[in-house]
Amino acid sequence: MKLPIEYRFYPSLLNTYSRFLQGKINKQELIDRINRVPIPQTEAQLRGVSFEDAVLKGIGEDQFDANILAEVRQRLPKPIVQTQVYCQYQINDVLIYGFVDVLGRKDALDLKTTSHYEANRFQQDHQNFYLPALYKRGVKQMRYLITDFAQVYEEVYETSLDFEGQLEEVYSFKSFISEHRDLITDAKIFPKKS
């Protein structure tokens, strides 16, 4: 029997918490992200969204290297079953939810852009929870296609991936949220009680 859901987290929020644990952002920045305080998108973020639109929708292709676009498209799942697929996965009393960019028959794929690529960058990413979320749909791999706009890199994670590090952060984040509940204004974090 599943526990009632007490918390609702999305992968990029959990990844922000990881950055907080690593000392890359401070507590106030984390609280602002939890509360979805509007912040202007950076040029890099805007370029990433534009790249996804170029790859998947053909919008703004002229902004990017045609060879990079062709290589990324060649590596997309064949056939593409669906794009922007909602996923959710429950861990005890936590619901992790979000959207994966591309769903194939046996793999889910997320497009990423970066200014500097490091191998295995997404091994501890919380988007990997899309693997168990999509398992019943036949998904066996979570793939990341990453470009620094000069090259295309690929990381593949199987259903056998060890989630221990991500799970520890989920539990730690629950504690953080509980300790700072008086500062949390985003009602989406806590599901409505029926």
mmCIF file of C-alpha atoms in Angstrom:
data_model
loop_
_atom_site.group_PDB
_atom_site.id
_atom_site.type_symbol
_atom_site.label_atom_id
_atom_site.label_comp_id
_atom_site.label_asym_id
_atom_site.label_seq_id
_atom_site.Cartn_x
_atom_site.Cartn_y
_atom_site.Cartn_z
ATOM 1 C CA MET A 1 0.000 0.000 0.000
ATOM 2 C CA LYS A 2 1.331 3.413 -0.972
ATOM 3 C CA LEU A 3 1.701 6.083 1.660
ATOM 4 C CA PRO A 4 -0.261 9.309 1.284
ATOM 5 C CA ILE A 5 1.765 11.950 -0.560
ATOM 6 C CA GLU A 6 3.097 14.641 1.780
ATOM 7 C CA TYR A 7 5.629 16.301 -0.563
ATOM 8 C CA ARG A 8 5.778 17.036 -4.304
ATOM 9 C CA PHE A 9 9.236 17.646 -5.794
ATOM 10 C CA TYR A 10 10.397 18.052 -9.378
ATOM 11 C CA PRO A 11 13.879 16.984 -10.559
ATOM 12 C CA SER A 12 15.285 20.441 -11.256
ATOM 13 C CA LEU A 13 14.333 21.514 -7.722
ATOM 14 C CA LEU A 14 16.108 18.468 -6.293
ATOM 15 C CA ASN A 15 19.102 19.271 -8.511
ATOM 16 C CA THR A 16 19.059 22.810 -7.086
ATOM 17 C CA TYR A 17 19.134 21.299 -3.601
ATOM 18 C CA SER A 18 22.191 19.278 -4.696
ATOM 19 C CA ARG A 19 23.855 22.545 -5.697
ATOM 20 C CA PHE A 20 23.007 23.960 -2.260
ATOM 21 C CA LEU A 21 24.598 20.916 -0.569
ATOM 22 C CA GLN A 22 27.713 21.451 -2.701
ATOM 23 C CA GLY A 23 27.910 25.095 -1.607
ATOM 24 C CA LYS A 24 27.194 26.463 -5.084
ATOM 25 C CA ILE A 25 24.149 28.449 -3.942
ATOM 26 C CA ASN A 26 23.125 29.819 -0.562
ATOM 27 C CA LYS A 27 20.086 29.077 1.587
ATOM 28 C CA GLN A 28 18.135 32.146 0.421
ATOM 29 C CA GLU A 29 18.684 31.239 -3.226
ATOM 30 C CA LEU A 30 17.396 27.747 -2.497
ATOM 31 C CA ILE A 31 14.340 29.092 -0.642
ATOM 32 C CA ASP A 32 13.656 31.405 -3.601
ATOM 33 C CA ARG A 33 13.812 28.445 -6.006
ATOM 34 C CA ILE A 34 11.502 26.392 -3.775
ATOM 35 C CA ASN A 35 9.042 29.304 -3.761
ATOM 36 C CA ARG A 36 9.423 29.808 -7.520
ATOM 37 C CA VAL A 37 10.467 33.432 -7.120
ATOM 38 C CA PRO A 38 10.731 34.697 -10.708
ATOM 39 C CA ILE A 39 14.286 35.173 -11.903
ATOM 40 C CA PRO A 40 15.234 36.244 -15.409
ATOM 41 C CA GLN A 41 16.449 33.413 -17.614
ATOM 42 C CA THR A 42 20.109 33.573 -18.474
ATOM 43 C CA GLU A 43 21.293 33.672 -22.075
ATOM 44 C CA ALA A 44 22.502 30.090 -21.659
ATOM 45 C CA GLN A 45 19.054 28.943 -20.458
ATOM 46 C CA LEU A 46 17.329 30.732 -23.321
ATOM 47 C CA ARG A 47 19.745 29.179 -25.796
ATOM 48 C CA GLY A 48 19.015 25.728 -24.357
ATOM 49 C CA VAL A 49 15.254 26.194 -24.813
ATOM 50 C CA SER A 50 15.833 27.525 -28.344
ATOM 51 C CA PHE A 51 18.018 24.513 -29.147
ATOM 52 C CA GLU A 52 15.310 22.093 -28.001
ATOM 53 C CA ASP A 53 12.762 23.929 -30.179
ATOM 54 C CA ALA A 54 15.143 23.757 -33.135
ATOM 55 C CA VAL A 55 15.755 20.016 -32.713
ATOM 56 C CA LEU A 56 12.188 18.904 -31.997
ATOM 57 C CA LYS A 57 10.049 21.509 -33.782
ATOM 58 C CA GLY A 58 12.327 22.955 -36.471
ATOM 59 C CA ILE A 59 11.909 26.433 -34.976
ATOM 60 C CA GLY A 60 14.947 28.743 -35.168
ATOM 61 C CA GLU A 61 17.234 26.166 -36.781
ATOM 62 C CA ASP A 62 19.299 28.933 -38.378
ATOM 63 C CA GLN A 63 20.651 29.881 -34.912
ATOM 64 C CA PHE A 64 22.565 26.599 -34.623
ATOM 65 C CA ASP A 65 25.167 24.599 -36.494
ATOM 66 C CA ALA A 66 23.357 22.373 -39.012
ATOM 67 C CA ASN A 67 25.770 19.487 -38.373
ATOM 68 C CA ILE A 68 25.066 19.556 -34.615
ATOM 69 C CA LEU A 69 21.304 19.597 -35.254
ATOM 70 C CA ALA A 70 21.623 16.700 -37.702
ATOM 71 C CA GLU A 71 23.715 14.632 -35.284
ATOM 72 C CA VAL A 72 21.316 15.191 -32.390
ATOM 73 C CA ARG A 73 18.307 14.327 -34.552
ATOM 74 C CA GLN A 74 20.048 11.202 -35.788
ATOM 75 C CA ARG A 75 20.444 10.047 -32.162
ATOM 76 C CA LEU A 76 16.807 10.624 -31.175
ATOM 77 C CA PRO A 77 14.723 7.503 -30.471
ATOM 78 C CA LYS A 78 13.220 5.910 -33.544
ATOM 79 C CA PRO A 79 10.314 6.107 -33.608
ATOM 80 C CA ILE A 80 9.557 9.017 -31.315
ATOM 81 C CA VAL A 81 6.462 7.938 -29.414
ATOM 82 C CA GLN A 82 5.807 11.289 -27.757
ATOM 83 C CA THR A 83 7.507 14.537 -26.719
ATOM 84 C CA GLN A 84 7.143 16.415 -23.421
ATOM 85 C CA VAL A 85 5.877 13.370 -21.525
ATOM 86 C CA TYR A 86 4.598 13.845 -17.972
ATOM 87 C CA CYS A 87 6.175 11.431 -15.482
ATOM 88 C CA GLN A 88 5.647 10.809 -11.800
ATOM 89 C CA TYR A 89 7.229 8.431 -9.342
ATOM 90 C CA GLN A 90 6.398 7.962 -5.683
ATOM 91 C CA ILE A 91 9.069 7.298 -3.062
ATOM 92 C CA ASN A 92 7.408 6.703 0.287
ATOM 93 C CA ASP A 93 5.482 9.955 0.919
ATOM 94 C CA VAL A 94 7.234 11.963 -1.844
ATOM 95 C CA LEU A 95 5.939 12.364 -5.381
ATOM 96 C CA ILE A 96 8.604 13.249 -7.933
ATOM 97 C CA TYR A 97 7.084 14.658 -11.109
ATOM 98 C CA GLY A 98 8.098 16.389 -14.301
ATOM 99 C CA PHE A 99 8.424 16.138 -18.065
ATOM 100 C CA VAL A 100 10.904 14.174 -20.124
ATOM 101 C CA ASP A 101 11.708 15.686 -23.537
ATOM 102 C CA VAL A 102 11.366 12.610 -25.769
ATOM 103 C CA LEU A 103 9.896 9.157 -25.271
ATOM 104 C CA GLY A 104 10.860 6.247 -27.493
ATOM 105 C CA ARG A 105 9.653 2.669 -27.221
ATOM 106 C CA LYS A 106 12.421 1.575 -24.861
ATOM 107 C CA ASP A 107 14.133 4.811 -23.867
ATOM 108 C CA ALA A 108 13.458 8.272 -22.548
ATOM 109 C CA LEU A 109 15.680 11.110 -23.695
ATOM 110 C CA ASP A 110 16.443 14.563 -22.403
ATOM 111 C CA LEU A 111 18.225 17.251 -24.408
ATOM 112 C CA LYS A 112 20.859 19.288 -22.573
ATOM 113 C CA THR A 113 23.110 22.181 -23.509
ATOM 114 C CA THR A 114 26.235 23.267 -21.678
ATOM 115 C CA SER A 115 29.225 25.537 -22.057
ATOM 116 C CA HIS A 116 31.547 22.842 -20.686
ATOM 117 C CA TYR A 117 30.905 19.091 -20.715
ATOM 118 C CA GLU A 118 32.239 16.624 -18.148
ATOM 119 C CA ALA A 119 31.726 12.859 -18.519
ATOM 120 C CA ASN A 120 29.013 11.220 -16.379
ATOM 121 C CA ARG A 121 27.645 14.633 -15.531
ATOM 122 C CA PHE A 122 24.071 13.330 -15.240
ATOM 123 C CA GLN A 123 24.754 10.111 -13.329
ATOM 124 C CA GLN A 124 23.407 11.622 -10.082
ATOM 125 C CA ASP A 125 20.784 13.799 -11.782
ATOM 126 C CA HIS A 126 17.320 13.539 -10.274
ATOM 127 C CA GLN A 127 15.790 13.302 -13.747
ATOM 128 C CA ASN A 128 16.962 9.698 -13.623
ATOM 129 C CA PHE A 129 13.826 9.063 -11.535
ATOM 130 C CA TYR A 130 12.024 9.127 -14.893
ATOM 131 C CA LEU A 131 13.427 5.607 -15.374
ATOM 132 C CA PRO A 132 11.261 3.944 -12.705
ATOM 133 C CA ALA A 133 8.427 6.355 -13.536
ATOM 134 C CA LEU A 134 8.335 5.099 -17.130
ATOM 135 C CA TYR A 135 9.279 1.471 -16.519
ATOM 136 C CA LYS A 136 5.685 0.254 -16.964
ATOM 137 C CA ARG A 137 5.702 1.912 -20.391
ATOM 138 C CA GLY A 138 8.650 -0.264 -21.436
ATOM 139 C CA VAL A 139 11.424 2.290 -20.839
ATOM 140 C CA LYS A 140 14.738 0.607 -20.028
ATOM 141 C CA GLN A 141 17.148 3.541 -20.483
ATOM 142 C CA MET A 142 17.380 7.220 -19.654
ATOM 143 C CA ARG A 143 19.513 8.930 -22.278
ATOM 144 C CA TYR A 144 20.907 12.426 -22.228
ATOM 145 C CA LEU A 145 22.001 14.093 -25.461
ATOM 146 C CA ILE A 146 24.271 16.950 -24.497
ATOM 147 C CA THR A 147 25.893 19.556 -26.690
ATOM 148 C CA ASP A 148 28.368 22.314 -26.030
ATOM 149 C CA PHE A 149 27.517 23.483 -29.580
ATOM 150 C CA ALA A 150 30.838 22.121 -30.846
ATOM 151 C CA GLN A 151 30.248 18.402 -30.152
ATOM 152 C CA VAL A 152 27.437 16.060 -29.134
ATOM 153 C CA TYR A 153 27.834 13.785 -26.114
ATOM 154 C CA GLU A 154 25.594 11.020 -24.893
ATOM 155 C CA GLU A 155 25.089 9.498 -21.461
ATOM 156 C CA VAL A 156 22.974 6.386 -21.041
ATOM 157 C CA TYR A 157 21.648 5.063 -17.731
ATOM 158 C CA GLU A 158 19.886 1.726 -17.386
ATOM 159 C CA THR A 159 17.095 0.710 -15.008
ATOM 160 C CA SER A 160 19.774 -0.970 -12.871
ATOM 161 C CA LEU A 161 21.195 2.469 -11.961
ATOM 162 C CA ASP A 162 22.020 2.869 -8.254
ATOM 163 C CA PHE A 163 19.765 5.612 -6.897
ATOM 164 C CA GLU A 164 21.276 5.654 -3.393
ATOM 165 C CA GLY A 165 22.777 9.155 -3.716
ATOM 166 C CA GLN A 166 19.610 10.648 -5.175
ATOM 167 C CA LEU A 167 17.450 8.945 -2.519
ATOM 168 C CA GLU A 168 19.604 10.332 0.290
ATOM 169 C CA GLU A 169 19.118 13.821 -1.149
ATOM 170 C CA VAL A 170 15.338 13.319 -1.425
ATOM 171 C CA TYR A 171 15.164 12.400 2.279
ATOM 172 C CA SER A 172 17.522 15.219 3.218
ATOM 173 C CA PHE A 173 15.438 17.689 1.198
ATOM 174 C CA LYS A 174 12.294 16.523 2.994
ATOM 175 C CA SER A 175 14.013 17.381 6.288
ATOM 176 C CA PHE A 176 15.103 20.764 4.939
ATOM 177 C CA ILE A 177 11.546 21.541 3.806
ATOM 178 C CA SER A 178 10.123 20.479 7.188
ATOM 179 C CA GLU A 179 12.656 22.605 9.094
ATOM 180 C CA HIS A 180 11.910 25.663 6.933
ATOM 181 C CA ARG A 181 8.199 25.140 6.368
ATOM 182 C CA ASP A 182 7.397 28.624 7.671
ATOM 183 C CA LEU A 183 9.441 30.038 4.743
ATOM 184 C CA ILE A 184 7.786 27.886 2.058
ATOM 185 C CA THR A 185 5.095 29.748 0.137
ATOM 186 C CA ASP A 186 4.774 27.472 -2.905
ATOM 187 C CA ALA A 187 1.647 25.441 -2.194
ATOM 188 C CA LYS A 188 2.582 22.912 -4.920
ATOM 189 C CA ILE A 189 5.249 21.453 -2.629
ATOM 190 C CA PHE A 190 2.525 20.169 -0.299
ATOM 191 C CA PRO A 191 -0.439 18.385 -1.899
ATOM 192 C CA LYS A 192 -3.917 19.550 -1.034
ATOM 193 C CA LYS A 193 -5.542 17.505 1.692
ATOM 194 C CA SER A 194 -8.850 15.978 0.708
#
